Amino acid sequence: MNIWSYILKRVLLMLPTLFGVVAITFAVIQFVPGGPVEQALLEMKGRSGGGEASGGGASGYRGRQGIDEQRIEEIKKLYGFDKPPLERFGQMLKGFATFDLGQSFYHHADVWTLVKSKLPVSITIGLWTFFLTYLISVPLGIAKAVREGSRFDSLSSVVVLVGYSIPGFVLGVFLLVVFGGGSFLQWFPLRGLTSDNWATLSWFGKITDYLWHIALPVTASVAGAFAVTTMLTKNTFLEEIRKQYVLTARAKGLSERKVLYKHVFRNALIPLVTGFPAAFIGAFFAGSLLIETLFSLDGLGLLSYESVIRRDYPVVMGTLYLFTLIGLVVKLLGDLCYVWADPRVQFESLSK
């Protein structure tokens, strides 16, 4: 099986997976109480909060009492709930096929436009988290493997495990309290990626202002992420160092540096290289909700959370579709990276 046949087979397998995820989520949504119709009726009655009926219709919902039936039908038509669920599901799939994700009930804007407007925040946190994690973790993991059992290895392991044991949002709260104007120092801003006067600053001032704003959220995101990568790097290097070919290379008189970087390095980095795509995309979304909420950053995590709370179903389904599609593509890229890093792996074995 050549590479193109393998890619085609994987893409064809993605389609039923993507369909299943979207179909199950759509079915669950039909039974979620307090849908957009019910919330609209509550607003009309001057009340707030969720309802007790299903997410799709207003039938049997006590919030409809005192509201004209024609008005209720107009609201249902406005949100598309005047059609049967299967018809709505079919229209949604047709739109997804052309990346038409629909219109947001709450924001009254195209879902794809909303996603693009939130991407800069998520990309900013994700890129910094990804690059800092690998820039710190890989060299640290190699150093720990080479110096296994030393005082450096023990002390760094304590630091790594402490960082791993503290959730990112807990560290974020601590950083805000200590350095963000809480109870102690006011060295860093509490919210946003830039200051209000960012447009009037010089290019150097803009860079400084930007780095000043992202210091705390990026620190909170990186703290837990780099621990896993560090220990993975250390363990993979230790496993390779103990193999027979390393002993043979040393017996031939090669220096420790050549043995490490010419022989061990490539084989040990295979698990890390194959995890690059997933780590790169995961840095954008993993834990982004809590970090974005804590530091008042208007990104994809906050958008997804608010859409669930407000029953903004087009945003829920649209973002779920995009995230699932990205996850499937990233999994495929991870497998291709594995073959690229280790040519001994054949596509037949990956497809089993």
mmCIF file of C-alpha atoms in Angstrom:
data_model
loop_
_atom_site.group_PDB
_atom_site.id
_atom_site.type_symbol
_atom_site.label_atom_id
_atom_site.label_comp_id
_atom_site.label_asym_id
_atom_site.label_seq_id
_atom_site.Cartn_x
_atom_site.Cartn_y
_atom_site.Cartn_z
ATOM 1 C CA MET A 1 0.000 0.000 0.000
ATOM 2 C CA ASN A 2 1.468 3.340 -1.053
ATOM 3 C CA ILE A 3 1.080 6.602 0.800
ATOM 4 C CA TRP A 4 -1.779 7.931 -1.348
ATOM 5 C CA SER A 5 -3.833 4.752 -0.987
ATOM 6 C CA TYR A 6 -3.313 4.885 2.762
ATOM 7 C CA ILE A 7 -4.364 8.553 2.962
ATOM 8 C CA LEU A 8 -7.464 7.874 0.831
ATOM 9 C CA LYS A 9 -8.431 4.949 3.050
ATOM 10 C CA ARG A 10 -8.048 7.041 6.192
ATOM 11 C CA VAL A 11 -10.052 9.927 4.737
ATOM 12 C CA LEU A 12 -12.885 7.555 3.824
ATOM 13 C CA LEU A 13 -12.833 6.198 7.394
ATOM 14 C CA MET A 14 -13.068 9.747 8.742
ATOM 15 C CA LEU A 15 -16.458 10.326 7.141
ATOM 16 C CA PRO A 16 -18.511 7.818 9.224
ATOM 17 C CA THR A 17 -16.662 8.900 12.381
ATOM 18 C CA LEU A 18 -17.439 12.544 11.722
ATOM 19 C CA PHE A 19 -21.050 11.701 10.871
ATOM 20 C CA GLY A 20 -21.458 9.658 14.062
ATOM 21 C CA VAL A 21 -20.125 12.405 16.330
ATOM 22 C CA VAL A 22 -22.361 15.049 14.736
ATOM 23 C CA ALA A 23 -25.433 12.780 14.712
ATOM 24 C CA ILE A 24 -25.120 11.748 18.374
ATOM 25 C CA THR A 25 -24.600 15.348 19.505
ATOM 26 C CA PHE A 26 -27.575 16.545 17.439
ATOM 27 C CA ALA A 27 -29.772 13.816 18.946
ATOM 28 C CA VAL A 28 -28.721 14.715 22.493
ATOM 29 C CA ILE A 29 -29.450 18.389 21.861
ATOM 30 C CA GLN A 30 -33.085 17.569 21.067
ATOM 31 C CA PHE A 31 -33.603 16.526 24.707
ATOM 32 C CA VAL A 32 -31.703 19.342 26.404
ATOM 33 C CA PRO A 33 -34.070 21.606 28.377
ATOM 34 C CA GLY A 34 -34.172 25.364 27.961
ATOM 35 C CA GLY A 35 -33.595 25.681 24.216
ATOM 36 C CA PRO A 36 -33.523 28.972 22.266
ATOM 37 C CA VAL A 37 -37.313 29.015 21.791
ATOM 38 C CA GLU A 38 -37.925 28.615 25.516
ATOM 39 C CA GLN A 39 -35.349 31.274 26.362
ATOM 40 C CA ALA A 40 -36.931 33.669 23.887
ATOM 41 C CA LEU A 41 -40.324 33.111 25.541
ATOM 42 C CA LEU A 42 -38.812 33.746 28.961
ATOM 43 C CA GLU A 43 -37.318 37.010 27.745
ATOM 44 C CA MET A 44 -40.684 38.045 26.386
ATOM 45 C CA LYS A 45 -42.224 37.446 29.805
ATOM 46 C CA GLY A 46 -39.481 39.463 31.464
ATOM 47 C CA ARG A 47 -37.900 36.480 33.135
ATOM 48 C CA SER A 48 -34.468 34.807 32.886
ATOM 49 C CA GLY A 49 -33.149 31.266 33.160
ATOM 50 C CA GLY A 50 -33.767 27.925 31.505
ATOM 51 C CA GLY A 51 -36.963 26.026 30.901
ATOM 52 C CA GLU A 52 -38.298 22.565 31.519
ATOM 53 C CA ALA A 53 -39.163 21.412 28.046
ATOM 54 C CA SER A 54 -37.035 19.889 25.328
ATOM 55 C CA GLY A 55 -34.466 21.987 23.541
ATOM 56 C CA GLY A 56 -36.315 21.983 20.224
ATOM 57 C CA GLY A 57 -39.889 23.035 20.843
ATOM 58 C CA ALA A 58 -42.145 25.029 23.125
ATOM 59 C CA SER A 59 -44.953 22.488 23.376
ATOM 60 C CA GLY A 60 -46.009 21.864 26.968
ATOM 61 C CA TYR A 61 -43.660 24.548 28.265
ATOM 62 C CA ARG A 62 -45.204 26.694 30.960
ATOM 63 C CA GLY A 63 -43.341 29.787 29.745
ATOM 64 C CA ARG A 64 -45.702 29.959 26.737
ATOM 65 C CA GLN A 65 -48.690 30.830 28.947
ATOM 66 C CA GLY A 66 -50.016 34.282 28.136
ATOM 67 C CA ILE A 67 -48.178 34.488 24.776
ATOM 68 C CA ASP A 68 -50.049 34.419 21.500
ATOM 69 C CA GLU A 69 -49.775 31.092 19.674
ATOM 70 C CA GLN A 70 -48.966 32.830 16.405
ATOM 71 C CA ARG A 71 -46.070 34.620 18.092
ATOM 72 C CA ILE A 72 -44.742 31.278 19.364
ATOM 73 C CA GLU A 73 -44.853 29.834 15.853
ATOM 74 C CA GLU A 74 -42.955 32.874 14.536
ATOM 75 C CA ILE A 75 -40.228 32.344 17.134
ATOM 76 C CA LYS A 76 -39.983 28.647 16.264
ATOM 77 C CA LYS A 77 -39.690 29.551 12.573
ATOM 78 C CA LEU A 78 -37.041 32.152 13.361
ATOM 79 C CA TYR A 79 -34.828 29.523 14.985
ATOM 80 C CA GLY A 80 -35.687 26.820 12.450
ATOM 81 C CA PHE A 81 -37.622 24.622 14.891
ATOM 82 C CA ASP A 82 -40.741 24.663 12.738
ATOM 83 C CA LYS A 83 -39.212 21.815 10.712
ATOM 84 C CA PRO A 84 -38.907 18.136 11.763
ATOM 85 C CA PRO A 85 -35.580 17.145 13.387
ATOM 86 C CA LEU A 86 -34.512 14.937 10.472
ATOM 87 C CA GLU A 87 -35.043 17.763 8.005
ATOM 88 C CA ARG A 88 -33.029 20.145 10.176
ATOM 89 C CA PHE A 89 -30.280 17.548 10.511
ATOM 90 C CA GLY A 90 -30.143 17.074 6.746
ATOM 91 C CA GLN A 91 -29.907 20.831 6.145
ATOM 92 C CA MET A 92 -27.134 21.081 8.725
ATOM 93 C CA LEU A 93 -25.118 18.292 7.077
ATOM 94 C CA LYS A 94 -25.569 19.926 3.676
ATOM 95 C CA GLY A 95 -24.176 23.168 5.086
ATOM 96 C CA PHE A 96 -21.275 21.395 6.812
ATOM 97 C CA ALA A 97 -20.268 19.812 3.499
ATOM 98 C CA THR A 98 -19.589 23.321 2.134
ATOM 99 C CA PHE A 99 -18.316 24.683 5.498
ATOM 100 C CA ASP A 100 -21.495 26.711 5.958
ATOM 101 C CA LEU A 101 -21.782 26.388 9.742
ATOM 102 C CA GLY A 102 -24.983 28.410 10.046
ATOM 103 C CA GLN A 103 -25.919 31.566 11.923
ATOM 104 C CA SER A 104 -25.502 32.106 15.655
ATOM 105 C CA PHE A 105 -28.775 32.566 17.570
ATOM 106 C CA TYR A 106 -27.158 34.801 20.165
ATOM 107 C CA HIS A 107 -24.539 36.767 18.229
ATOM 108 C CA HIS A 108 -26.629 37.019 15.024
ATOM 109 C CA ALA A 109 -23.496 36.372 12.975
ATOM 110 C CA ASP A 110 -22.085 33.623 10.792
ATOM 111 C CA VAL A 111 -20.537 30.860 12.948
ATOM 112 C CA TRP A 112 -17.425 30.632 10.758
ATOM 113 C CA THR A 113 -16.942 34.403 11.090
ATOM 114 C CA LEU A 114 -17.267 34.074 14.873
ATOM 115 C CA VAL A 115 -14.701 31.272 14.973
ATOM 116 C CA LYS A 116 -12.223 33.279 12.898
ATOM 117 C CA SER A 117 -12.680 36.314 15.154
ATOM 118 C CA LYS A 118 -11.806 34.219 18.235
ATOM 119 C CA LEU A 119 -8.846 32.397 16.665
ATOM 120 C CA PRO A 120 -6.160 35.060 17.373
ATOM 121 C CA VAL A 121 -6.547 34.624 21.139
ATOM 122 C CA SER A 122 -6.489 30.809 21.035
ATOM 123 C CA ILE A 123 -3.626 30.734 18.526
ATOM 124 C CA THR A 124 -1.617 33.146 20.665
ATOM 125 C CA ILE A 125 -1.934 31.047 23.817
ATOM 126 C CA GLY A 126 -1.555 27.795 21.876
ATOM 127 C CA LEU A 127 1.585 28.726 19.946
ATOM 128 C CA TRP A 128 3.405 30.093 22.974
ATOM 129 C CA THR A 129 2.387 27.063 25.049
ATOM 130 C CA PHE A 130 3.496 24.616 22.352
ATOM 131 C CA PHE A 131 6.877 26.171 21.572
ATOM 132 C CA LEU A 132 7.825 26.941 25.173
ATOM 133 C CA THR A 133 6.813 23.439 26.239
ATOM 134 C CA TYR A 134 9.095 21.758 23.706
ATOM 135 C CA LEU A 135 11.928 24.268 24.035
ATOM 136 C CA ILE A 136 12.053 23.600 27.773
ATOM 137 C CA SER A 137 11.030 19.955 27.949
ATOM 138 C CA VAL A 138 13.233 18.310 25.313
ATOM 139 C CA PRO A 139 16.599 19.724 26.515
ATOM 140 C CA LEU A 140 15.577 19.171 30.141
ATOM 141 C CA GLY A 141 14.505 15.576 29.448
ATOM 142 C CA ILE A 142 17.782 14.822 27.656
ATOM 143 C CA ALA A 143 19.790 16.321 30.520
ATOM 144 C CA LYS A 144 17.840 14.251 33.052
ATOM 145 C CA ALA A 145 18.404 11.053 31.056
ATOM 146 C CA VAL A 146 22.147 11.644 30.720
ATOM 147 C CA ARG A 147 22.455 12.496 34.418
ATOM 148 C CA GLU A 148 20.042 9.895 35.735
ATOM 149 C CA GLY A 149 20.286 9.431 39.491
ATOM 150 C CA SER A 150 22.219 12.644 40.061
ATOM 151 C CA ARG A 151 21.162 15.500 42.325
ATOM 152 C CA PHE A 152 20.143 17.484 39.221
ATOM 153 C CA ASP A 153 17.832 14.662 38.136
ATOM 154 C CA SER A 154 16.222 14.411 41.581
ATOM 155 C CA LEU A 155 15.715 18.157 42.087
ATOM 156 C CA SER A 156 14.391 18.707 38.576
ATOM 157 C CA SER A 157 11.987 15.761 38.999
ATOM 158 C CA VAL A 158 10.571 17.395 42.127
ATOM 159 C CA VAL A 159 10.047 20.668 40.263
ATOM 160 C CA VAL A 160 8.483 18.894 37.279
ATOM 161 C CA LEU A 161 6.107 16.839 39.417
ATOM 162 C CA VAL A 162 5.064 19.858 41.471
ATOM 163 C CA GLY A 163 4.301 21.724 38.255
ATOM 164 C CA TYR A 164 2.325 18.752 36.950
ATOM 165 C CA SER A 165 0.315 18.365 40.151
ATOM 166 C CA ILE A 166 -0.914 21.977 40.131
ATOM 167 C CA PRO A 167 -3.806 22.523 37.672
ATOM 168 C CA GLY A 168 -3.305 25.384 35.247
ATOM 169 C CA PHE A 169 -6.306 27.364 36.477
ATOM 170 C CA VAL A 170 -5.171 27.045 40.107
ATOM 171 C CA LEU A 171 -1.743 28.366 39.169
ATOM 172 C CA GLY A 172 -3.479 31.105 37.188
ATOM 173 C CA VAL A 173 -5.446 32.193 40.252
ATOM 174 C CA PHE A 174 -2.240 32.216 42.298
ATOM 175 C CA LEU A 175 -0.423 34.313 39.687
ATOM 176 C CA LEU A 176 -3.298 36.798 39.530
ATOM 177 C CA VAL A 177 -3.472 37.124 43.303
ATOM 178 C CA VAL A 178 0.287 37.599 43.700
ATOM 179 C CA PHE A 179 1.302 39.461 40.519
ATOM 180 C CA GLY A 180 -1.939 40.691 38.939
ATOM 181 C CA GLY A 181 -3.065 43.259 41.446
ATOM 182 C CA GLY A 182 -4.763 40.848 43.825
ATOM 183 C CA SER A 183 -3.467 41.048 47.381
ATOM 184 C CA PHE A 184 0.226 41.708 46.738
ATOM 185 C CA LEU A 185 1.862 43.049 43.574
ATOM 186 C CA GLN A 186 0.400 44.674 40.475
ATOM 187 C CA TRP A 187 3.045 43.852 37.902
ATOM 188 C CA PHE A 188 0.821 42.352 35.200
ATOM 189 C CA PRO A 189 -2.614 43.251 33.747
ATOM 190 C CA LEU A 190 -5.735 41.334 34.695
ATOM 191 C CA ARG A 191 -7.345 40.893 31.274
ATOM 192 C CA GLY A 192 -6.965 41.067 27.508
ATOM 193 C CA LEU A 193 -4.037 40.605 25.128
ATOM 194 C CA THR A 194 -3.252 44.300 24.667
ATOM 195 C CA SER A 195 -3.798 47.636 26.391
ATOM 196 C CA ASP A 196 -6.441 50.144 25.303
ATOM 197 C CA ASN A 197 -3.777 52.446 23.860
ATOM 198 C CA TRP A 198 -2.042 49.666 21.919
ATOM 199 C CA ALA A 199 -2.686 51.297 18.524
ATOM 200 C CA THR A 200 -0.811 54.445 19.562
ATOM 201 C CA LEU A 201 2.295 52.625 20.801
ATOM 202 C CA SER A 202 5.539 52.253 18.858
ATOM 203 C CA TRP A 203 6.412 48.830 17.411
ATOM 204 C CA PHE A 204 8.704 48.142 20.365
ATOM 205 C CA GLY A 205 5.987 49.324 22.754
ATOM 206 C CA LYS A 206 3.452 47.024 21.072
ATOM 207 C CA ILE A 207 5.731 44.002 21.439
ATOM 208 C CA THR A 208 6.433 44.823 25.078
ATOM 209 C CA ASP A 209 2.753 45.420 25.819
ATOM 210 C CA TYR A 210 1.779 42.142 24.139
ATOM 211 C CA LEU A 211 4.380 40.107 26.044
ATOM 212 C CA TRP A 212 3.373 41.856 29.265
ATOM 213 C CA HIS A 213 -0.251 40.754 28.791
ATOM 214 C CA ILE A 214 0.408 37.110 27.851
ATOM 215 C CA ALA A 215 3.021 36.414 30.539
ATOM 216 C CA LEU A 216 0.601 35.125 33.191
ATOM 217 C CA PRO A 217 -1.813 33.092 31.004
ATOM 218 C CA VAL A 218 1.032 31.433 29.098
ATOM 219 C CA THR A 219 2.836 30.586 32.347
ATOM 220 C CA ALA A 220 -0.356 28.994 33.691
ATOM 221 C CA SER A 221 -0.779 26.982 30.471
ATOM 222 C CA VAL A 222 2.831 25.807 30.207
ATOM 223 C CA ALA A 223 3.318 24.725 33.822
ATOM 224 C CA GLY A 224 1.385 21.475 33.548
ATOM 225 C CA ALA A 225 2.099 20.777 29.876
ATOM 226 C CA PHE A 226 5.898 20.669 30.023
ATOM 227 C CA ALA A 227 5.980 18.063 32.820
ATOM 228 C CA VAL A 228 4.548 15.267 30.643
ATOM 229 C CA THR A 229 6.844 16.056 27.710
ATOM 230 C CA THR A 230 9.898 16.246 29.976
ATOM 231 C CA MET A 231 9.312 12.833 31.516
ATOM 232 C CA LEU A 232 8.453 11.315 28.121
ATOM 233 C CA THR A 233 11.719 12.654 26.681
ATOM 234 C CA LYS A 234 13.717 11.339 29.613
ATOM 235 C CA ASN A 235 12.162 7.867 29.508
ATOM 236 C CA THR A 236 12.541 7.465 25.725
ATOM 237 C CA PHE A 237 16.195 8.528 25.877
ATOM 238 C CA LEU A 238 16.880 6.160 28.771
ATOM 239 C CA GLU A 239 15.272 3.304 26.857
ATOM 240 C CA GLU A 240 17.438 3.974 23.803
ATOM 241 C CA ILE A 241 20.652 4.499 25.797
ATOM 242 C CA ARG A 242 20.306 1.006 27.302
ATOM 243 C CA LYS A 243 19.978 -0.753 23.934
ATOM 244 C CA GLN A 244 22.646 -2.962 22.381
ATOM 245 C CA TYR A 245 23.516 -0.672 19.465
ATOM 246 C CA VAL A 246 24.541 2.065 21.912
ATOM 247 C CA LEU A 247 26.896 -0.329 23.697
ATOM 248 C CA THR A 248 28.332 -1.327 20.319
ATOM 249 C CA ALA A 249 28.872 2.322 19.334
ATOM 250 C CA ARG A 250 30.659 2.998 22.603
ATOM 251 C CA ALA A 251 32.782 -0.119 22.167
ATOM 252 C CA LYS A 252 33.946 1.220 18.788
ATOM 253 C CA GLY A 253 35.385 4.230 20.596
ATOM 254 C CA LEU A 254 32.832 6.849 19.612
ATOM 255 C CA SER A 255 32.606 9.809 21.952
ATOM 256 C CA GLU A 256 29.603 10.080 24.253
ATOM 257 C CA ARG A 257 28.459 13.172 22.377
ATOM 258 C CA LYS A 258 28.457 11.339 19.021
ATOM 259 C CA VAL A 259 26.684 8.351 20.523
ATOM 260 C CA LEU A 260 24.015 10.583 22.012
ATOM 261 C CA TYR A 261 23.307 12.915 19.112
ATOM 262 C CA LYS A 262 24.171 10.708 16.112
ATOM 263 C CA HIS A 263 22.629 7.413 17.209
ATOM 264 C CA VAL A 264 20.312 7.886 20.193
ATOM 265 C CA PHE A 265 18.798 11.260 19.342
ATOM 266 C CA ARG A 266 16.872 10.298 16.201
ATOM 267 C CA ASN A 267 15.399 7.080 17.589
ATOM 268 C CA ALA A 268 14.487 8.653 20.910
ATOM 269 C CA LEU A 269 12.705 11.571 19.269
ATOM 270 C CA ILE A 270 10.304 9.356 17.295
ATOM 271 C CA PRO A 271 7.535 9.431 19.974
ATOM 272 C CA LEU A 272 7.969 13.201 20.311
ATOM 273 C CA VAL A 273 7.948 13.894 16.565
ATOM 274 C CA THR A 274 4.861 11.772 15.987
ATOM 275 C CA GLY A 275 3.112 13.673 18.768
ATOM 276 C CA PHE A 276 3.895 17.094 17.280
ATOM 277 C CA PRO A 277 0.616 17.526 15.334
ATOM 278 C CA ALA A 278 -1.585 16.495 18.259
ATOM 279 C CA ALA A 279 0.406 18.608 20.722
ATOM 280 C CA PHE A 280 0.342 21.580 18.352
ATOM 281 C CA ILE A 281 -3.450 21.503 17.921
ATOM 282 C CA GLY A 282 -4.090 20.400 21.502
ATOM 283 C CA ALA A 283 -2.259 23.446 22.811
ATOM 284 C CA PHE A 284 -4.983 25.615 21.230
ATOM 285 C CA PHE A 285 -7.905 23.891 22.933
ATOM 286 C CA ALA A 286 -6.766 21.873 25.950
ATOM 287 C CA GLY A 287 -7.556 23.853 29.065
ATOM 288 C CA SER A 288 -8.234 26.976 27.007
ATOM 289 C CA LEU A 289 -11.682 27.467 28.553
ATOM 290 C CA LEU A 290 -10.466 27.904 32.120
ATOM 291 C CA ILE A 291 -7.441 29.989 31.143
ATOM 292 C CA GLU A 292 -9.467 32.248 28.845
ATOM 293 C CA THR A 293 -12.214 32.690 31.431
ATOM 294 C CA LEU A 294 -9.758 33.363 34.242
ATOM 295 C CA PHE A 295 -7.783 35.983 32.312
ATOM 296 C CA SER A 296 -10.809 37.426 30.431
ATOM 297 C CA LEU A 297 -9.492 36.334 27.026
ATOM 298 C CA ASP A 298 -12.179 36.152 24.356
ATOM 299 C CA GLY A 299 -11.115 32.977 22.528
ATOM 300 C CA LEU A 300 -12.573 29.726 21.205
ATOM 301 C CA GLY A 301 -12.801 28.091 24.629
ATOM 302 C CA LEU A 302 -14.942 30.888 26.025
ATOM 303 C CA LEU A 303 -17.064 30.965 22.856
ATOM 304 C CA SER A 304 -17.789 27.223 23.115
ATOM 305 C CA TYR A 305 -18.683 27.461 26.790
ATOM 306 C CA GLU A 306 -21.011 30.438 26.331
ATOM 307 C CA SER A 307 -22.715 28.795 23.352
ATOM 308 C CA VAL A 308 -23.571 25.750 25.498
ATOM 309 C CA ILE A 309 -24.899 27.903 28.351
ATOM 310 C CA ARG A 310 -26.985 30.063 25.990
ATOM 311 C CA ARG A 311 -28.167 27.059 23.943
ATOM 312 C CA ASP A 312 -26.649 28.608 20.820
ATOM 313 C CA TYR A 313 -26.922 25.348 18.913
ATOM 314 C CA PRO A 314 -25.415 26.455 15.561
ATOM 315 C CA VAL A 315 -22.232 27.515 17.386
ATOM 316 C CA VAL A 316 -22.198 24.293 19.438
ATOM 317 C CA MET A 317 -22.590 22.077 16.381
ATOM 318 C CA GLY A 318 -20.337 24.185 14.164
ATOM 319 C CA THR A 319 -17.413 24.264 16.596
ATOM 320 C CA LEU A 320 -17.875 20.565 17.401
ATOM 321 C CA TYR A 321 -17.750 19.758 13.679
ATOM 322 C CA LEU A 322 -14.575 21.807 13.205
ATOM 323 C CA PHE A 323 -12.825 20.425 16.296
ATOM 324 C CA THR A 324 -13.696 16.824 15.369
ATOM 325 C CA LEU A 325 -12.516 17.300 11.793
ATOM 326 C CA ILE A 326 -9.272 18.891 12.994
ATOM 327 C CA GLY A 327 -8.743 16.041 15.459
ATOM 328 C CA LEU A 328 -9.157 13.391 12.756
ATOM 329 C CA VAL A 329 -6.790 15.188 10.388
ATOM 330 C CA VAL A 330 -4.235 15.617 13.167
ATOM 331 C CA LYS A 331 -4.394 11.882 13.929
ATOM 332 C CA LEU A 332 -3.647 11.157 10.269
ATOM 333 C CA LEU A 333 -0.735 13.613 10.287
ATOM 334 C CA GLY A 334 0.615 11.925 13.418
ATOM 335 C CA ASP A 335 0.692 8.558 11.664
ATOM 336 C CA LEU A 336 2.395 10.076 8.617
ATOM 337 C CA CYS A 337 4.981 11.731 10.872
ATOM 338 C CA TYR A 338 5.671 8.334 12.430
ATOM 339 C CA VAL A 339 6.510 6.883 9.013
ATOM 340 C CA TRP A 340 8.608 9.931 8.158
ATOM 341 C CA ALA A 341 10.573 9.639 11.416
ATOM 342 C CA ASP A 342 11.014 5.862 11.143
ATOM 343 C CA PRO A 343 11.100 4.559 7.530
ATOM 344 C CA ARG A 344 11.035 0.990 8.837
ATOM 345 C CA VAL A 345 7.316 1.404 9.597
ATOM 346 C CA GLN A 346 5.115 0.365 6.665
ATOM 347 C CA PHE A 347 1.640 1.654 5.874
ATOM 348 C CA GLU A 348 0.245 -1.875 5.948
ATOM 349 C CA SER A 349 1.072 -2.140 9.658
ATOM 350 C CA LEU A 350 -0.469 1.266 10.404
ATOM 351 C CA SER A 351 -3.734 0.370 8.707
ATOM 352 C CA LYS A 352 -4.255 -2.783 10.787
#
